[in-house]
Tab-separated table of C-alpha atoms in Angstrom:
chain	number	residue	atom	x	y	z
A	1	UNK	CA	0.000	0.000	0.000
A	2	UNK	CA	1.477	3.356	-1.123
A	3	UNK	CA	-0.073	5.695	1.247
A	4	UNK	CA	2.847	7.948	2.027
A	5	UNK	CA	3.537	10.980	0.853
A	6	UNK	CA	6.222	12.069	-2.098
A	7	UNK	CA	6.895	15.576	-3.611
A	8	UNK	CA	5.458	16.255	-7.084
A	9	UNK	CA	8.601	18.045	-8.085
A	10	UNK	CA	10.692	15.355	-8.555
A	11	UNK	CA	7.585	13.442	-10.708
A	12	UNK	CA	7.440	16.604	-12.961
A	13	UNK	CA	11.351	16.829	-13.641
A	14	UNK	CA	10.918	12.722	-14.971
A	15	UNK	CA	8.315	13.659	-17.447
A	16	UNK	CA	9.638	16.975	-18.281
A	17	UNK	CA	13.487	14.763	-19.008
A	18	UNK	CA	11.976	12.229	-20.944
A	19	UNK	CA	9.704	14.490	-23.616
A	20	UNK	CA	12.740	17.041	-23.830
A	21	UNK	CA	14.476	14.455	-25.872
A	22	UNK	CA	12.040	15.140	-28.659
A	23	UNK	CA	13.275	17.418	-31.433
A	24	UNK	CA	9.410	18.894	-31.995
A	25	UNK	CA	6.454	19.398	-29.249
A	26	UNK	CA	3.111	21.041	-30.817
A	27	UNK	CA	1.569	20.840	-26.790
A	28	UNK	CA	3.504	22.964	-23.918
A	29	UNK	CA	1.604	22.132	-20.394
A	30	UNK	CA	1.856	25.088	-18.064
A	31	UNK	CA	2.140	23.926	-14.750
A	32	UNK	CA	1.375	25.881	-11.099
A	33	UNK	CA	3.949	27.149	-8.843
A	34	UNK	CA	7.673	26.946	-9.671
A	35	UNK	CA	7.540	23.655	-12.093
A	36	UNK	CA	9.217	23.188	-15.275
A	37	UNK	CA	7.093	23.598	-18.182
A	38	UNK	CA	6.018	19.821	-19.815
A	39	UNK	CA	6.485	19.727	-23.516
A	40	UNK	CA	4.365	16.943	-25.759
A	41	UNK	CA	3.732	15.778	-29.073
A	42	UNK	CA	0.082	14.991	-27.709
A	43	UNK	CA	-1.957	15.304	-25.130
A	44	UNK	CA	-4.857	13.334	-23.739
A	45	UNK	CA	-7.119	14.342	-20.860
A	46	UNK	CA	-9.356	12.437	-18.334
A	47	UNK	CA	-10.533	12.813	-14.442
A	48	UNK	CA	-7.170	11.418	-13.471
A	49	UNK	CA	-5.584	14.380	-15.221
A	50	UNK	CA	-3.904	15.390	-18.409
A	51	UNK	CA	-1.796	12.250	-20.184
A	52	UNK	CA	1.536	13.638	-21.904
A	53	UNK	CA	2.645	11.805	-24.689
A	54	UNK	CA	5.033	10.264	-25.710
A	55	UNK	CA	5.963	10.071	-21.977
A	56	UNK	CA	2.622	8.930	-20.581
A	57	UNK	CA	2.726	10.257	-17.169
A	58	UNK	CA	-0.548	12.087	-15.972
A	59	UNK	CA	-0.301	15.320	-14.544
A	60	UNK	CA	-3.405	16.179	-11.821
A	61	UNK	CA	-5.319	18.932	-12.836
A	62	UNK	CA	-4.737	21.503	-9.411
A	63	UNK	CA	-0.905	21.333	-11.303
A	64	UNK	CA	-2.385	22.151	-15.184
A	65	UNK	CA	-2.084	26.287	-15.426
A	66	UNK	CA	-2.921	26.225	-18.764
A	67	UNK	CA	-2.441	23.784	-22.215
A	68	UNK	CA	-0.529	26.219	-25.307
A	69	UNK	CA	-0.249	24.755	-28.619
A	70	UNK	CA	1.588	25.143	-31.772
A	71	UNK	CA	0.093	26.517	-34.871
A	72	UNK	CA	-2.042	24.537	-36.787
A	73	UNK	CA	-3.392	23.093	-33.272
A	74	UNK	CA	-6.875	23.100	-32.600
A	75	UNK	CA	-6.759	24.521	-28.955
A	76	UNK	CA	-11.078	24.593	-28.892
A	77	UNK	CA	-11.458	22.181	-26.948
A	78	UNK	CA	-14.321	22.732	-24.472
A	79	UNK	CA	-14.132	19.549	-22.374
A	80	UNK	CA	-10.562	20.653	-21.521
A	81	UNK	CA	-11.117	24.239	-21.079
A	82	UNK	CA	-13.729	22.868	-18.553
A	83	UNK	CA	-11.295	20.397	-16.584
A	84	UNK	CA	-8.657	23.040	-16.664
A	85	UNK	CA	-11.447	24.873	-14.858
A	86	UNK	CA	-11.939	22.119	-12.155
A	87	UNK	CA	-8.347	21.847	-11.667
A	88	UNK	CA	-8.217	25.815	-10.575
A	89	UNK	CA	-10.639	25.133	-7.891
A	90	UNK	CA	-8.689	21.986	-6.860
A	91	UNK	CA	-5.459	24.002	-6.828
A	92	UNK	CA	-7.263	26.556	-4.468
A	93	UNK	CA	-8.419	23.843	-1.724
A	94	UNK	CA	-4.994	22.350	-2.031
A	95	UNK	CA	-3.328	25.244	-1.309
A	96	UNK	CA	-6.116	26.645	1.511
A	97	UNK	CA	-5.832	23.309	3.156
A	98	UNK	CA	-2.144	23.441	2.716
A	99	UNK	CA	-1.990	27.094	4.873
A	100	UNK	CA	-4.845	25.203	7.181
A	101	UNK	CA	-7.756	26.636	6.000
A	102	UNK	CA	-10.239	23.849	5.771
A	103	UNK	CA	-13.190	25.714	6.423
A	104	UNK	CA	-12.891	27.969	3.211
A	105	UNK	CA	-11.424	24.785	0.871
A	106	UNK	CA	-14.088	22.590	1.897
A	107	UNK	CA	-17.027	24.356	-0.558
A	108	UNK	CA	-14.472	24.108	-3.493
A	109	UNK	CA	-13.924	20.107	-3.138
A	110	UNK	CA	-17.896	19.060	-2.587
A	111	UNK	CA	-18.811	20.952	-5.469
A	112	UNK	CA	-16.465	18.435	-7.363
A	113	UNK	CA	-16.709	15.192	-4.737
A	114	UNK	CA	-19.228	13.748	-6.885
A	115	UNK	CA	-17.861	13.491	-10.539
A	116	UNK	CA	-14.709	12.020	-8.864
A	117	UNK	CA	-15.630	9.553	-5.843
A	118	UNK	CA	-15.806	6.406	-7.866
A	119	UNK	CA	-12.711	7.144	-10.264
A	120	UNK	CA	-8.990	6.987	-9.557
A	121	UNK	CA	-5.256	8.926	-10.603
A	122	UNK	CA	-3.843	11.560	-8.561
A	123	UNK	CA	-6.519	14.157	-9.208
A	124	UNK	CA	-8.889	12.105	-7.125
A	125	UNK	CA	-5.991	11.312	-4.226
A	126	UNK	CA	-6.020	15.373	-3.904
A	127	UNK	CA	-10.230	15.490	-4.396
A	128	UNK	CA	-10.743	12.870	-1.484
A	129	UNK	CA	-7.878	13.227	0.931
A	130	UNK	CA	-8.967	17.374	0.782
A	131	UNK	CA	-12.441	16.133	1.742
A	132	UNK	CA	-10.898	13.621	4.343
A	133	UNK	CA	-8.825	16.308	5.943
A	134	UNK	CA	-12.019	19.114	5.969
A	135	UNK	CA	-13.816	16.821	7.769
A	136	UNK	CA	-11.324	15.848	10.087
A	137	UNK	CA	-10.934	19.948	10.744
A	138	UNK	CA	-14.216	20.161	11.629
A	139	UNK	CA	-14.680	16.760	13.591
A	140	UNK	CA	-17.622	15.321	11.109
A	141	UNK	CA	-16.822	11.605	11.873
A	142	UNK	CA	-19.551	10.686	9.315
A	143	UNK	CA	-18.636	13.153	6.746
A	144	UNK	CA	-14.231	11.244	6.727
A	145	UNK	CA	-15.689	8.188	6.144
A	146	UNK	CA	-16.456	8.269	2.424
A	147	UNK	CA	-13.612	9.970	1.551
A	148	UNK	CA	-11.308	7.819	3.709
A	149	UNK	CA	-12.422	4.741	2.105
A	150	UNK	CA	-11.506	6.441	-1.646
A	151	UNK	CA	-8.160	7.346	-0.141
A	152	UNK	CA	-8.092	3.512	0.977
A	153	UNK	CA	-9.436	1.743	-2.558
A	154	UNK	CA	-7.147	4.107	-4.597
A	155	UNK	CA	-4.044	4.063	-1.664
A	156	UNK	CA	-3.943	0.348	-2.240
A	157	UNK	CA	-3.774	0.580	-5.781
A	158	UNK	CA	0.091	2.588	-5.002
A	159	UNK	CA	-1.394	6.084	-5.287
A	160	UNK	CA	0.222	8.276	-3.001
A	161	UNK	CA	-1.002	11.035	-0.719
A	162	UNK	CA	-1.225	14.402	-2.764
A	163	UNK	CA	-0.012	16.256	0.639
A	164	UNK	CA	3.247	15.963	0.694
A	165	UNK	CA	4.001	18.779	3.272
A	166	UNK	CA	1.292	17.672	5.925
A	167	UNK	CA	1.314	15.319	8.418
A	168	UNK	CA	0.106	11.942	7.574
A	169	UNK	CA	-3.850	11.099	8.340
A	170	UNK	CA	-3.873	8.019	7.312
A	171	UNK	CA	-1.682	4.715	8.881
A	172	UNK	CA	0.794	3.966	6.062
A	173	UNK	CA	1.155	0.692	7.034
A	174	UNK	CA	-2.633	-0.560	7.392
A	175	UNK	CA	-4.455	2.304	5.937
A	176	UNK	CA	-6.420	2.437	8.594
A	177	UNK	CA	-7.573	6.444	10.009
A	178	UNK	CA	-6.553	6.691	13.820
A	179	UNK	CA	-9.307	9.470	14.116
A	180	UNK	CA	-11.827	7.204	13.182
A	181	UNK	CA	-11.760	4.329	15.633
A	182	UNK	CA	-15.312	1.649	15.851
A	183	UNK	CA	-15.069	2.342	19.733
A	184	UNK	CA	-16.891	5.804	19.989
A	185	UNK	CA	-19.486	7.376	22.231
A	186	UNK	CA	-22.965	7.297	22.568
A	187	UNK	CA	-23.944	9.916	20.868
A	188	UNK	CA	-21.826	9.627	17.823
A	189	UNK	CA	-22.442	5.449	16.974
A	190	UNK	CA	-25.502	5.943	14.877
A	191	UNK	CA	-23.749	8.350	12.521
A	192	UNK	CA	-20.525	5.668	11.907
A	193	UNK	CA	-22.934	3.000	11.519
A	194	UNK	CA	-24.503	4.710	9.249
A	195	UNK	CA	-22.549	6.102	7.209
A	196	UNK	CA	-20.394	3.035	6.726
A	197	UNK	CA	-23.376	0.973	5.934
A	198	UNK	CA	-24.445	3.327	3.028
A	199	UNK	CA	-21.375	3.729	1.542
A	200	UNK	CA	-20.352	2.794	-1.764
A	201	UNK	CA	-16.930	3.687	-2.531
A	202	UNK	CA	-15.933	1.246	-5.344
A	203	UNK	CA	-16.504	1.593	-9.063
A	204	UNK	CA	-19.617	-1.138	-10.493
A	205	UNK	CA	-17.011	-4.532	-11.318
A	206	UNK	CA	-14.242	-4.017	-8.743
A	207	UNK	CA	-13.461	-5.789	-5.710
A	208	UNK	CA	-15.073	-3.942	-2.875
A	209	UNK	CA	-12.009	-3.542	-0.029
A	210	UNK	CA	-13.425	-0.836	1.604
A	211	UNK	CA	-16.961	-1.692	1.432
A	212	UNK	CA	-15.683	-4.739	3.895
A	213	UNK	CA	-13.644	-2.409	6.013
A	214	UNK	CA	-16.773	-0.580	6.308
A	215	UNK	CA	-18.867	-3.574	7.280
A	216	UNK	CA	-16.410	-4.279	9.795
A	217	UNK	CA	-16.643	-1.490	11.452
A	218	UNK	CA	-20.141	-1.275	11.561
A	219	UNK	CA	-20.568	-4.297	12.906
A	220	UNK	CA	-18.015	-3.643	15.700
A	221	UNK	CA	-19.921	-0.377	16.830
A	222	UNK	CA	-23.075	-2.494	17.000
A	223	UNK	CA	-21.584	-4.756	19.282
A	224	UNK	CA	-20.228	-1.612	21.195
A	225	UNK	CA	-24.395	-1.039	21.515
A	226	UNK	CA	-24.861	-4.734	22.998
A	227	UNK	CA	-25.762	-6.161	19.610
A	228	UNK	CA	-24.499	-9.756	19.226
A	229	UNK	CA	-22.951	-10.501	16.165
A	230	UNK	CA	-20.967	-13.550	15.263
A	231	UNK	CA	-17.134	-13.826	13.498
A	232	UNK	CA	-16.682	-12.919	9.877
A	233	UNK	CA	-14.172	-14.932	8.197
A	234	UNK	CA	-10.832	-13.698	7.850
A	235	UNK	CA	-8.969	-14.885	4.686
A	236	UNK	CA	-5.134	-15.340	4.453
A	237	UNK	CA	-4.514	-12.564	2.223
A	238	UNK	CA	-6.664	-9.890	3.680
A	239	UNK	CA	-5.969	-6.487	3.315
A	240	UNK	CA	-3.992	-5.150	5.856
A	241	UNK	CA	-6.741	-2.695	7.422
A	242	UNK	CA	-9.301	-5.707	7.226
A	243	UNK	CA	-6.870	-7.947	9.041
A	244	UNK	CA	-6.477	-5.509	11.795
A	245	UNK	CA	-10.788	-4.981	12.477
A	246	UNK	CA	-11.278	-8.845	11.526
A	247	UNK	CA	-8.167	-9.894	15.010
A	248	UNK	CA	-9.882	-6.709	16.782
A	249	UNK	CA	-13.850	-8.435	15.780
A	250	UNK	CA	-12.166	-11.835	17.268
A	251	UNK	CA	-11.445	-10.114	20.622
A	252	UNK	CA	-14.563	-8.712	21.106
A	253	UNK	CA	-16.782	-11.728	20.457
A	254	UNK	CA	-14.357	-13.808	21.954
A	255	UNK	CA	-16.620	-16.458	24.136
A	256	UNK	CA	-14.563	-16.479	27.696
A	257	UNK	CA	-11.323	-14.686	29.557
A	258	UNK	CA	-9.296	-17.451	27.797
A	259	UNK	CA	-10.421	-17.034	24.336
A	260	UNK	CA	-9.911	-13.302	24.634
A	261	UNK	CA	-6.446	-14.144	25.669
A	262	UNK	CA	-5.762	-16.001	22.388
A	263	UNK	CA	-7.625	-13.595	20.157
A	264	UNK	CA	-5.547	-10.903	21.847
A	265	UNK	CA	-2.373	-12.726	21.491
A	266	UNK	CA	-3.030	-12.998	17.999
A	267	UNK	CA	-3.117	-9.672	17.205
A	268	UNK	CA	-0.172	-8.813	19.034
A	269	UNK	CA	1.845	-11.218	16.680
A	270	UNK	CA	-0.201	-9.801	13.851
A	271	UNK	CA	1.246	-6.197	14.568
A	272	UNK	CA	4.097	-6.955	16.749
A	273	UNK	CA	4.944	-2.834	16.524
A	274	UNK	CA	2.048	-1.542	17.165
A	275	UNK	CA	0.876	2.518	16.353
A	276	UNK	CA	-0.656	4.068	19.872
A	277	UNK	CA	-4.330	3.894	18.308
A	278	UNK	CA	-4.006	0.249	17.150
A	279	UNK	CA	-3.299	-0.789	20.624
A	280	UNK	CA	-5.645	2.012	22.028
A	281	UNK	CA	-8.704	0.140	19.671
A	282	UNK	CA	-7.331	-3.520	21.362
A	283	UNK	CA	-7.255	-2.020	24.992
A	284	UNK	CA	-11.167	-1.062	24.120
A	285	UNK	CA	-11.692	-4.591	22.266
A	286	UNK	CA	-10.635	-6.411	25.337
A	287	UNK	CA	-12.584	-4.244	28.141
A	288	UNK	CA	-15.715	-4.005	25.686
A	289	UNK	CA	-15.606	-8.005	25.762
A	290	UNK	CA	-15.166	-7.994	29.361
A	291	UNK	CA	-18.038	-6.140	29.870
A	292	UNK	CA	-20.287	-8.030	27.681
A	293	UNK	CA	-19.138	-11.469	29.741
A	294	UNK	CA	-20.034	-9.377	33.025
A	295	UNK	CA	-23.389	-8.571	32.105
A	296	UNK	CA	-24.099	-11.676	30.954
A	297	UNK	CA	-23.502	-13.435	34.134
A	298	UNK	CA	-26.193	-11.473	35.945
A	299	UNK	CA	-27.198	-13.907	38.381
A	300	UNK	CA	-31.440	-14.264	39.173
A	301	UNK	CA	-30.566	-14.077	43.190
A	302	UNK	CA	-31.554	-11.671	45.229
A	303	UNK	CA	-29.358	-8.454	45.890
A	304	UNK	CA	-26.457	-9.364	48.725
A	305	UNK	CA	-26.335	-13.162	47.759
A	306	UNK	CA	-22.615	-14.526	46.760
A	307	UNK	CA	-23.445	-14.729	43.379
A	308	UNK	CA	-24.954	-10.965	43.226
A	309	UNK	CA	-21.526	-10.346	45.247
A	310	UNK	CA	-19.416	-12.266	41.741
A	311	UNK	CA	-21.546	-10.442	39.771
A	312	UNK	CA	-20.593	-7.116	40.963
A	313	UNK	CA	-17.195	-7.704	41.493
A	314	UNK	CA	-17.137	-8.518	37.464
A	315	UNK	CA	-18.779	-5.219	36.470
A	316	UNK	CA	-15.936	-3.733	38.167
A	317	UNK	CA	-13.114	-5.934	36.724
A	318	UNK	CA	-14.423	-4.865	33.291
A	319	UNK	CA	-14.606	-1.110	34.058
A	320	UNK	CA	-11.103	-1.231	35.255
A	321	UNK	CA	-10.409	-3.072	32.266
A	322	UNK	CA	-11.757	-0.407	30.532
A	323	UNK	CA	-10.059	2.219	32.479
A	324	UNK	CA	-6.850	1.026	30.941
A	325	UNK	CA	-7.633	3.290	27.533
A	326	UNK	CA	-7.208	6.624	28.945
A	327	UNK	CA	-4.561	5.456	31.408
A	328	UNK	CA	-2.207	4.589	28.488
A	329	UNK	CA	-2.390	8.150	26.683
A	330	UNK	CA	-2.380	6.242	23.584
A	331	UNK	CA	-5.717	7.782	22.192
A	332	UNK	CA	-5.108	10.721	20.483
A	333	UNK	CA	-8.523	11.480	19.323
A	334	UNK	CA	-10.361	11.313	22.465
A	335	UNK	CA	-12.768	9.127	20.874
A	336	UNK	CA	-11.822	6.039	22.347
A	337	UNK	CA	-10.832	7.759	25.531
A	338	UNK	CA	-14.665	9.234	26.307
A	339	UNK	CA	-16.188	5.904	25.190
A	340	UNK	CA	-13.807	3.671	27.741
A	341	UNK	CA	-15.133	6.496	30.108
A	342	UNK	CA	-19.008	6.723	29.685
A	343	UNK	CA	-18.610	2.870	28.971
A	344	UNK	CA	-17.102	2.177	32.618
A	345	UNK	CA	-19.147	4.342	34.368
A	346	UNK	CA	-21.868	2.548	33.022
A	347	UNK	CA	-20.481	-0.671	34.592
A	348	UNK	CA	-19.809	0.845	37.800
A	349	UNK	CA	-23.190	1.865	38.632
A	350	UNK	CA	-24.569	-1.586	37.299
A	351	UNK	CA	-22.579	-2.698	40.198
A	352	UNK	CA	-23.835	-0.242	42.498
A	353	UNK	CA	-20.463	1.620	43.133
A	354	UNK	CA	-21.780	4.953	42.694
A	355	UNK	CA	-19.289	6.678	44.344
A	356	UNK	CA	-16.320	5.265	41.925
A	357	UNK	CA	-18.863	6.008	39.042
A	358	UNK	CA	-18.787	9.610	39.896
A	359	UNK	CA	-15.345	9.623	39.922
A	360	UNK	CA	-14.990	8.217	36.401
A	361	UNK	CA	-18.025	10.517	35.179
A	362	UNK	CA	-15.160	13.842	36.709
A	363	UNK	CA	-12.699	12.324	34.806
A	364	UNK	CA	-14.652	11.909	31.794
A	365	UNK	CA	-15.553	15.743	31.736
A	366	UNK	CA	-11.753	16.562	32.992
A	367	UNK	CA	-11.080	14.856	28.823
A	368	UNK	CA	-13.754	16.801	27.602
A	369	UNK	CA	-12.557	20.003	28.676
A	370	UNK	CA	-8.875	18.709	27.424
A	371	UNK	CA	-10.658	18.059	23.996
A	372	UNK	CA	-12.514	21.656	23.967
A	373	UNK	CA	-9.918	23.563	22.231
A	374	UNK	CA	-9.509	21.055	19.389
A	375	UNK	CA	-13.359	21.109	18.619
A	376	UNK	CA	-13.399	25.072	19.153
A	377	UNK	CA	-10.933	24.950	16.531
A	378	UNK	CA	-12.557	22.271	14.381
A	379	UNK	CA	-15.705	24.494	14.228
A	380	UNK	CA	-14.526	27.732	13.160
């Protein structure tokens, strides 16, 4: 999976090299910024971009300033006049999103989302991953998954990220988006669910990858609700961000302590170096599936018998359990941090320890307030 970055310079100088060889060019493309002019003996355009021949490397369209021909040219052409267009609006968003203003590049990119969601080439890598990042900026969980799973399908197919001076969003090695983790509070679970299950991210005859990521996911923030759902097969040669939700679906379903042991071990030698929010989303696996087991063991005594006393005593086990999230600092997003919170809480006061469920609920509002300036930010 090519998700990481690379400079554009260095791509430009190739093609520019290779067509300079030719004695006569009847196309000059005029690119944005400080790039070398490309010179071609023809020229062929598309969504991915504009095709320079004899070379055949395609140039995105934010890069395309203009298209100048020799005489006897026919430079009329209105579909490219029009693309040349679009690309001037995607240069803008790149470049506002570039200087961090998401807010003002978001308009630009949804008035173009739809012509390019389903196709690929660079000029869609800028088109989603500038929709990803908006919504990101603005902390619209629903609104980065479509565009995530574009930069996914097209990601896996070696295109790289389009910004090259920005931090990464993405995991390079699994694809997967730290920001968007299946273990998320209350309030913000039917939104995922729904937008993974209505998305369609993958052109009619391809395989659809991130269609099963999305499933995945899904399906794990149902069980986060207390919905029982039952293994999906893994296969051998899963994609990597499938692997990871399909060992993290095998924790939480897991039947017993000892089976979540395995399942757990299992991902650990699946991702022996494991990113913070990889083992942030296993910390939540494991104390989500401790809960469920605790709940489910409810006994039908009355209130003070031994078993009531087990009972208890498990609720609590799994709120610690749960407690372990936020105690590792590994949760950037907060996400998973607030759910492990309102999640334990929960548990606590099932077992009647209102006291320590007060506690957690102070703490829980202590990461809120932590998490106010980011989502002051986001919303301006």
């Amino acid at each position: 999976m090519r998700l990481r970055p690379r400079g554009f310079a260095a791509f430009v100088v190739v093609v520019a090299s290779g067509l300079n060889a030719f004695a006569r060019a009847d196309f000059t493309i005029l690119l944005r910024g400080n790039e070398q002019a490309v010179t071609a003996t023809s020229v062929s355009s598309s969504l991915r971009g504009i095709e320079a021949r004899p070379a055949g490397t395609v140039i995105p369209w934010d890069m395309v300033r203009a298209v100048e021909v020799s005489t006897g040219v026919d430079s009329n052409d209105a579909a490219l006049n029009e693309l040349l267009a679009t690309g001037k609006d995607l240069w803008r968003a790149r470049i506002r999103i570039e200087r961090g203003d998401e807010a003002l590049a978001q308009p630009l990119l949804v008035k173009h989302w739809e012509r390019f969601r389903l196709n690929d080439g660079p000029t869609t890598a800028l088109v989603a991953e500038g929709m990803l990042r908006c919504a990101l900026a603005s902390g619209d969980i629903r609104g980065a998954v479509e565009p995530w799973l574009v930069c996914l399908r097209i990601g896996s197919a070696g295109e790289p990220s389009r910004f090259s001076q920005l931090p990464l969003v993405m995991d390079d090695a699994t694809g997967l988006l730290p920001a968007l983790s299946p273990f998320v509070p209350a309030a913000k679970r039917a939104d995922l669910a729904a937008a993974c299950v209505a998305v369609n991210v993958s052109p009619a005859g391809t395989a659809g990858m991130p269609q099963e990521v999305a499933a995945r996911i899904a399906r794990m923030v149902a069980a986060t609700d207390g919905v029982a759902i039952q293994l999906m097969p893994l296969s051998a040669d899963a994609a990597p961000a499938v692997r990871a939700l399909g060992l993290l679906e095998a924790i939480l379903v897991a039947a017993d302590a000892r089976a979540c042991t395995r399942a757990t071990a299992e991902f650990d030698r699946a991702f022996a170096e494991q990113p913070a929010y990889l083992t942030a989303w296993k910390l939540a696996a494991v104390g989500t599936q401790e809960a469920r087991i605790a709940r489910a063991s409810k006994p039908t005594q009355a209130t003070g018998s031994p078993a009531s006393a087990d009972h208890n005593r498990a609720l609590e086990r799994a709120a610690l359990a749960l407690l372990a999230v936020p105690a590792s600092g590994l949760d950037h997003s907060g996400l998973v941090d607030l759910y492990a919170f309102e999640e334990a809480e929960s548990l606590l006061r099932e077992s009647g320890d209102t006291a320590s469920a007060l506690q957690v609920a102070a703490l829980r509002e202590e990461r809120l307030r932590e998490l106010e300036p980011k989502n002051k930010a986001a919303r301006k």
